[in-house]
PDB file of C-alpha atoms in Angstrom:
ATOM      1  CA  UNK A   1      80.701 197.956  54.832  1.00  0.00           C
ATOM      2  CA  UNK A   2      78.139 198.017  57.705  1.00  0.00           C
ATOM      3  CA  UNK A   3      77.986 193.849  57.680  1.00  0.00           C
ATOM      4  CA  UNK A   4      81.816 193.681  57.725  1.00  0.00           C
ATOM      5  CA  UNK A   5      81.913 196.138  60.722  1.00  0.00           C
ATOM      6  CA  UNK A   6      79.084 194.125  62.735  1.00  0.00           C
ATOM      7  CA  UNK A   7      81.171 190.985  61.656  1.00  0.00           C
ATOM      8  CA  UNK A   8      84.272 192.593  63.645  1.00  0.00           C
ATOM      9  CA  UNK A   9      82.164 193.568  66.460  1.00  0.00           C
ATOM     10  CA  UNK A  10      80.694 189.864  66.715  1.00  0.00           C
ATOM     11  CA  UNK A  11      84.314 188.381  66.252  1.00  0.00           C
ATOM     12  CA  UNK A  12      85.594 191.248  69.183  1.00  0.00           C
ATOM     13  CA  UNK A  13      82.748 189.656  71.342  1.00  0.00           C
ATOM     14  CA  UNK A  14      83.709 186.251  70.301  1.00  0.00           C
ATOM     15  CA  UNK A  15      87.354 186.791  71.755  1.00  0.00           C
ATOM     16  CA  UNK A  16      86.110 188.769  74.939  1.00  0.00           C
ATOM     17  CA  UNK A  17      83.652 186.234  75.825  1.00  0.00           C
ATOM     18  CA  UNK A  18      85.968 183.436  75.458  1.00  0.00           C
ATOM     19  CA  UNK A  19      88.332 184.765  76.708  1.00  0.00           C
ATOM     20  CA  UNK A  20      86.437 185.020  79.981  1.00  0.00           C
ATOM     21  CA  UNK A  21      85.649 181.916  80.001  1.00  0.00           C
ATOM     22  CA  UNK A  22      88.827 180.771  79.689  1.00  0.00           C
ATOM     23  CA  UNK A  23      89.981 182.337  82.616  1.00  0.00           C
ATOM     24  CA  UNK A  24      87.324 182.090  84.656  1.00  0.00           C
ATOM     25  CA  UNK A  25      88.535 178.063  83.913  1.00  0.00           C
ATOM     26  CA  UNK A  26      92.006 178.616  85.324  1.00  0.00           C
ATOM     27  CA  UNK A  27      90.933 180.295  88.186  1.00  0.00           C
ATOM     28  CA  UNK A  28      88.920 177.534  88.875  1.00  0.00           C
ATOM     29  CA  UNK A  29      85.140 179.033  88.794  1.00  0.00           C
ATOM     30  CA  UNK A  30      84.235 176.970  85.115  1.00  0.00           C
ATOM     31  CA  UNK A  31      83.883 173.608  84.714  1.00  0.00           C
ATOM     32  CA  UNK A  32      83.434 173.201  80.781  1.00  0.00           C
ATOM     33  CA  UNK A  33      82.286 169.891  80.160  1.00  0.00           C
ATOM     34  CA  UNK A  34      84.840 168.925  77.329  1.00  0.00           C
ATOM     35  CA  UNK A  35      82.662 166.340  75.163  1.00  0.00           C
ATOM     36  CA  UNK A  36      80.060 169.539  74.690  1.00  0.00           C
ATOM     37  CA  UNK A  37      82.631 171.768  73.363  1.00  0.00           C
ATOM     38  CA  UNK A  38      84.597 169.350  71.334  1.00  0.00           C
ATOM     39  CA  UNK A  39      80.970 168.431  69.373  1.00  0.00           C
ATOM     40  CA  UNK A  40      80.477 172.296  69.294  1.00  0.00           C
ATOM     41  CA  UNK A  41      83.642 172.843  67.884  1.00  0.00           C
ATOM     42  CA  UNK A  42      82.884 170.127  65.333  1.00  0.00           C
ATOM     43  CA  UNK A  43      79.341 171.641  64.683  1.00  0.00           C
ATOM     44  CA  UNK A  44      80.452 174.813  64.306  1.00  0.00           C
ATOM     45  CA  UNK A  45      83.262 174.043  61.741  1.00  0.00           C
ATOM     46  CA  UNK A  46      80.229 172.553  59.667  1.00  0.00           C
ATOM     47  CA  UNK A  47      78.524 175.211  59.886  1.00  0.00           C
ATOM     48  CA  UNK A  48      81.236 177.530  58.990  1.00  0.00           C
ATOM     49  CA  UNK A  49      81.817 175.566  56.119  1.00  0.00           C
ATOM     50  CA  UNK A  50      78.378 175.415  54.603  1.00  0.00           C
ATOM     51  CA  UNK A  51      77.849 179.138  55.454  1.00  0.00           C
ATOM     52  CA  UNK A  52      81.091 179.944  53.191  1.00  0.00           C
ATOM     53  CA  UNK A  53      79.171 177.421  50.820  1.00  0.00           C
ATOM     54  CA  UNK A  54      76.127 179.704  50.011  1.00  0.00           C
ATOM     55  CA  UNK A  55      77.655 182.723  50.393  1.00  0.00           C
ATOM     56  CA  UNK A  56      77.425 184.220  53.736  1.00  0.00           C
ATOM     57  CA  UNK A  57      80.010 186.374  53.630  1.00  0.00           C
ATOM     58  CA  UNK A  58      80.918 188.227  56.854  1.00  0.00           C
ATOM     59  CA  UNK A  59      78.187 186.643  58.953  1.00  0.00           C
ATOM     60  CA  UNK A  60      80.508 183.542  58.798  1.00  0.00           C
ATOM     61  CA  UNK A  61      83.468 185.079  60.499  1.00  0.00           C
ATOM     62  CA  UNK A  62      82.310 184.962  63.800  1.00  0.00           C
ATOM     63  CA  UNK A  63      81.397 181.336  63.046  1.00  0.00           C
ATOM     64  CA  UNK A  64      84.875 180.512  61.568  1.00  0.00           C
ATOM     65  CA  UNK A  65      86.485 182.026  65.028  1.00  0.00           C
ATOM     66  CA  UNK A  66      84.043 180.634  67.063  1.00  0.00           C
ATOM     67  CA  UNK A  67      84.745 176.960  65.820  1.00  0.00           C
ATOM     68  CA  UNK A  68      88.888 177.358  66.253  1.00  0.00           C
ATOM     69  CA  UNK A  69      88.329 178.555  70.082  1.00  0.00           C
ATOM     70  CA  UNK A  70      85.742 176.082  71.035  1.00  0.00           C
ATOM     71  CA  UNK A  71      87.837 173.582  70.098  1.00  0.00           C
ATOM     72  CA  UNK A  72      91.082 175.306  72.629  1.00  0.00           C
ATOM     73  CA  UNK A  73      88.285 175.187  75.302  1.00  0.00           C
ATOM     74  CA  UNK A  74      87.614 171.379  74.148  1.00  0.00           C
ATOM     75  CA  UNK A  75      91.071 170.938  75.079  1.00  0.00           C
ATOM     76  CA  UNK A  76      91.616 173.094  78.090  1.00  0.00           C
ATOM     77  CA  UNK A  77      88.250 171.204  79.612  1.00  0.00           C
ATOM     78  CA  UNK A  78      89.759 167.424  78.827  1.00  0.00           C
ATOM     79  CA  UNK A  79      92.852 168.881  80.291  1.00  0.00           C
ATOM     80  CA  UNK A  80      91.381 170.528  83.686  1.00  0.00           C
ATOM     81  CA  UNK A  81      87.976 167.847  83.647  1.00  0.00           C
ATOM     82  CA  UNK A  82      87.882 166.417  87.365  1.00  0.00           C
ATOM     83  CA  UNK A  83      84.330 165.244  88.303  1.00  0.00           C
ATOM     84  CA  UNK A  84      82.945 165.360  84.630  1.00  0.00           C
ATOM     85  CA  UNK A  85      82.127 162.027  83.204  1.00  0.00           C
ATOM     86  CA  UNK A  86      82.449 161.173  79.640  1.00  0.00           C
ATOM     87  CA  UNK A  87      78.839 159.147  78.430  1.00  0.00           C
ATOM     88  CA  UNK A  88      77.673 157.184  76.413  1.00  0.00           C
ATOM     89  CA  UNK A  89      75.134 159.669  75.572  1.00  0.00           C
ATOM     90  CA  UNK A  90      78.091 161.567  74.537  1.00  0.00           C
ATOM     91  CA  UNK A  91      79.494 159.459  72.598  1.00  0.00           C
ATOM     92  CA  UNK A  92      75.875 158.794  70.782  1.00  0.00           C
ATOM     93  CA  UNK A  93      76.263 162.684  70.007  1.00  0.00           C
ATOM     94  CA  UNK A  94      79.859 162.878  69.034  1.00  0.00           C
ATOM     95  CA  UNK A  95      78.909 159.964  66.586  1.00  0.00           C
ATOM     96  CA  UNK A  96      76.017 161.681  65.472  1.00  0.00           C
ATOM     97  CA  UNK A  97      78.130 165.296  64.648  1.00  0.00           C
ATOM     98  CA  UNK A  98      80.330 162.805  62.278  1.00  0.00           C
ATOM     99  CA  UNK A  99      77.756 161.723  60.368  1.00  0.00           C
ATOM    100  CA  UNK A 100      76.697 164.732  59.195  1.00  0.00           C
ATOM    101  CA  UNK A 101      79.556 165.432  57.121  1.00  0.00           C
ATOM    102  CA  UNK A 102      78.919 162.127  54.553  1.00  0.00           C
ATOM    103  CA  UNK A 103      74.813 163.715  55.013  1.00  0.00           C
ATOM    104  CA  UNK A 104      76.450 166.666  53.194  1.00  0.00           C
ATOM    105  CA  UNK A 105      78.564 164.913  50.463  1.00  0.00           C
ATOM    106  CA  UNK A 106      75.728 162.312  49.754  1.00  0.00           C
ATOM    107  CA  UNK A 107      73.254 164.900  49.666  1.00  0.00           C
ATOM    108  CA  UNK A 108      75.299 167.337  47.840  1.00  0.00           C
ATOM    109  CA  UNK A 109      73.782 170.409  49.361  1.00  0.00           C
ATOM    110  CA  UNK A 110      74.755 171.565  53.156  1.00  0.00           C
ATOM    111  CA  UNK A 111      70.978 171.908  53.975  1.00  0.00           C
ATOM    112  CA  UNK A 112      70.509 168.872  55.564  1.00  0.00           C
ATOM    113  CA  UNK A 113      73.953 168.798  57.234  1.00  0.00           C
ATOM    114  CA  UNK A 114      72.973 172.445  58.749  1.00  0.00           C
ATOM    115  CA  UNK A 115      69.402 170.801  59.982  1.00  0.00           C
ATOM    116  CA  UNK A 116      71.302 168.028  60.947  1.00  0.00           C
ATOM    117  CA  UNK A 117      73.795 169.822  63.156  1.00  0.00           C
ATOM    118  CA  UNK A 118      71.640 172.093  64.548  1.00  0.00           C
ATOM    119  CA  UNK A 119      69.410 169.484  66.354  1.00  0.00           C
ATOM    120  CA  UNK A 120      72.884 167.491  66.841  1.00  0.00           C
ATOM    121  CA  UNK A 121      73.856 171.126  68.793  1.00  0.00           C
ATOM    122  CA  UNK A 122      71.220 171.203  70.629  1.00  0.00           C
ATOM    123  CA  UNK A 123      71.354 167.886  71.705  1.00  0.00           C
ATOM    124  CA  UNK A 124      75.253 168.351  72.581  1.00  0.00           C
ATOM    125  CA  UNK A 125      73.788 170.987  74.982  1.00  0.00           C
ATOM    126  CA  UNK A 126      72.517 168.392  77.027  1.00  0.00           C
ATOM    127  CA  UNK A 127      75.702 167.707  79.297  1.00  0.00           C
ATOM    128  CA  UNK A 128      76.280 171.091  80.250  1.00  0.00           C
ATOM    129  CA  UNK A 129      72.611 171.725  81.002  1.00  0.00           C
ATOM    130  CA  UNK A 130      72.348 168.423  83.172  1.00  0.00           C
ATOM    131  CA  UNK A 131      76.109 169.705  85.141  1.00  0.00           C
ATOM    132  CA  UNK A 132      74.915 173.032  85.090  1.00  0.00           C
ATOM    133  CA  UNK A 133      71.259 172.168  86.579  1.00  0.00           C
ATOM    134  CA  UNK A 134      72.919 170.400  89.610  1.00  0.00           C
ATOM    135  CA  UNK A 135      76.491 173.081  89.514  1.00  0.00           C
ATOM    136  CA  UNK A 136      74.793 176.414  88.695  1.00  0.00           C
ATOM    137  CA  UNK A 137      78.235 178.246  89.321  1.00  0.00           C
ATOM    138  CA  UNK A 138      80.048 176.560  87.624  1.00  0.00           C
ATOM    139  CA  UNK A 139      79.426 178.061  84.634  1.00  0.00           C
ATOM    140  CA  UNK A 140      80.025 181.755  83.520  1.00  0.00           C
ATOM    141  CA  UNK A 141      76.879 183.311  82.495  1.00  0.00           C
ATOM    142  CA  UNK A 142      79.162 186.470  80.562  1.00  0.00           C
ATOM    143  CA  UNK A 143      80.154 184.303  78.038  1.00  0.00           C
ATOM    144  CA  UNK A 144      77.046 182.587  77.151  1.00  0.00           C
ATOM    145  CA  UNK A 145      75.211 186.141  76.618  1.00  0.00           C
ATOM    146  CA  UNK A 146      77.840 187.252  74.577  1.00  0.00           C
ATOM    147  CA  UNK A 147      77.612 184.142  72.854  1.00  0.00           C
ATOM    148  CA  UNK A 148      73.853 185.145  71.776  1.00  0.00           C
ATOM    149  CA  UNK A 149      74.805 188.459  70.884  1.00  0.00           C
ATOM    150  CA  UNK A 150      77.794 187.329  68.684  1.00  0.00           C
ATOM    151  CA  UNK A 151      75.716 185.068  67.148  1.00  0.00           C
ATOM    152  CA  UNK A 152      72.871 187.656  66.906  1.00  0.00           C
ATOM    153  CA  UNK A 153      75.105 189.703  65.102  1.00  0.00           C
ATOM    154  CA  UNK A 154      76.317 187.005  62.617  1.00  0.00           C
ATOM    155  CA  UNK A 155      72.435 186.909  61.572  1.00  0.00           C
ATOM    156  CA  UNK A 156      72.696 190.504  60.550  1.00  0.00           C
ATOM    157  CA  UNK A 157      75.910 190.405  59.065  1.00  0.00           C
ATOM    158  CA  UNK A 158      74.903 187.562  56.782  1.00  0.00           C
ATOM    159  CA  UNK A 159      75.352 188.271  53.080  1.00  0.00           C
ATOM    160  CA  UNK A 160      72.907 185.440  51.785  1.00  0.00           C
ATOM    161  CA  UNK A 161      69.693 185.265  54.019  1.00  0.00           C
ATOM    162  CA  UNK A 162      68.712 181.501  53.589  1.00  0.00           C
ATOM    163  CA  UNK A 163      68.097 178.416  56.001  1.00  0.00           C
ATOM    164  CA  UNK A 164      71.484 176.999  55.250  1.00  0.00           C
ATOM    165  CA  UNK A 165      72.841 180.662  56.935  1.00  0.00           C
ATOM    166  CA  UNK A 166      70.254 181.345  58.939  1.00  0.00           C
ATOM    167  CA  UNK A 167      69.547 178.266  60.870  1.00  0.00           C
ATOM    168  CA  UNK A 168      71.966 177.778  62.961  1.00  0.00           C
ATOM    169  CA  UNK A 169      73.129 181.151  64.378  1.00  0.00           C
ATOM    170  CA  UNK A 170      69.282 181.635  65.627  1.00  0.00           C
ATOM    171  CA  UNK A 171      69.425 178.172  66.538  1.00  0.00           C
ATOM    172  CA  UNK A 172      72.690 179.367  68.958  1.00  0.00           C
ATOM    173  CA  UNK A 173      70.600 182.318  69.918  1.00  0.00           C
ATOM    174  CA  UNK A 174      67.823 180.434  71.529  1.00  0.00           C
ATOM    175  CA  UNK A 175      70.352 177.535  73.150  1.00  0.00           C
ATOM    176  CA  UNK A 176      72.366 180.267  74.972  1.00  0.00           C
ATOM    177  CA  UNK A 177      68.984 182.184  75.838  1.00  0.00           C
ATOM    178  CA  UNK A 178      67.834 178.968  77.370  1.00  0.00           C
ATOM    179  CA  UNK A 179      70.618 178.270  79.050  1.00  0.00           C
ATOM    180  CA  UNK A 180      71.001 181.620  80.561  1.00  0.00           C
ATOM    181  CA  UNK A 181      67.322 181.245  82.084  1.00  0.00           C
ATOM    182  CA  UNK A 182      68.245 178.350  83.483  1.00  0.00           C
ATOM    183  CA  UNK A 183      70.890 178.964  85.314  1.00  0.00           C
ATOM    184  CA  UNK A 184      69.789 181.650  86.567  1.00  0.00           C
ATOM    185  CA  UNK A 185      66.883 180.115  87.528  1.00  0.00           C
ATOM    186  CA  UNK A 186      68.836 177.716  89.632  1.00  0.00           C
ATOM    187  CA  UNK A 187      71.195 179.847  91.325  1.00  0.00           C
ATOM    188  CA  UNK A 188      68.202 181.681  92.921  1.00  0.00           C
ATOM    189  CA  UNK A 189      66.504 178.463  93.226  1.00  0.00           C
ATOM    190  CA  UNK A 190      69.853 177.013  95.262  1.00  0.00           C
ATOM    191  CA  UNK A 191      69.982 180.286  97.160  1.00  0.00           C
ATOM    192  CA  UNK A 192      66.762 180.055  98.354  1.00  0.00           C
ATOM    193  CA  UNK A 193      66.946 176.509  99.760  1.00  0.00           C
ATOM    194  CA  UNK A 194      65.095 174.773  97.154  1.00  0.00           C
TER     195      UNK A 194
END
């Protein structure tokens, strides 16, 4: 019962720090660059799926409604996208999230499609790092720290404790730790002329 209740707590975070960020988009204060969460979205539905696969149990909830609103935001950031340039880098990482899925049905296991998509993730971080290095405030911060705590809490909440579970939740953990630091880091630097 405890795991299912920090489940709900992590899925409660999930839709208050999205939900943020969604509206922090219509008034104009986000910029979400769309290729990043359309490959999340992608990742994240992997991820989801080969949690389910060994057993995660409620840890994977807040994965599961994770994936389905990263993909809305996806969408919303195509829709509202006005200096944000689609790459080819991108497109080298959109390719890249595909090709994990035959990795998994090849392979048979989801263990190399988790490793797989976790580098692929933090890879796909790369365009909103690079905007966000150079547009600080453009991005809000609330959202990305409850991201880590959401996906803090999935670790606990996991049923199955194994790499195929594990991996990419902490792997989420560190991205949105990072990328917390560094915007941070940049405001300040900004404010103070540098």
């Amino acid at each position: 019962m405890e795991k299912e209740i920090l489940a709900v707590i992590g899925v409660i975070l999930t839709f208050i720090g999205y939900g943020a960020y969604i509206y922090s988009i219509y008034r104009g204060e986000t910029r979400p660059h769309p290729f990043s969460w359309f490959i999340w979205g992608l990742l994240t539905v992997i991820a989801f799926f080969a949690q389910v696969a060994d057993n995660a149990g409620p840890g994977a909830w807040i994965t599961g409604v994770s994936a389905v609103i990263t993909f809305i935001i996806a969408a919303i950031g195509y829709v509202k996208r006005s200096d944000i340039k689609i790459t080819r880098n991108d497109w080298i990482t959109f390719i890249a999230a595909i090709g994990a899925i035959p990795l998994w049905l090849i392979t048979e296991t989801p263990l190399y499609s988790v490793i797989l998509i976790t580098i692929i993730d933090a890879i796909a971080f790369y365009p909103t790092f690079y905007k966000s290095w150079y547009k600080p405030n453009q991005e809000l911060v609330f959202e990305y720290i409850l991201a880590g705590l959401k996906y803090g809490l999935s670790i606990i909440a996991l049923s199955h404790y194994s790499v195929i579970t594990t991996l990419y939740p902490l792997s989420l953990v560190l991205m949105n730790t990072l990328f917390i630091g560094m915007v941070y880091y940049r405001r300040l630097s900004l404010k103070n002329g540098k």
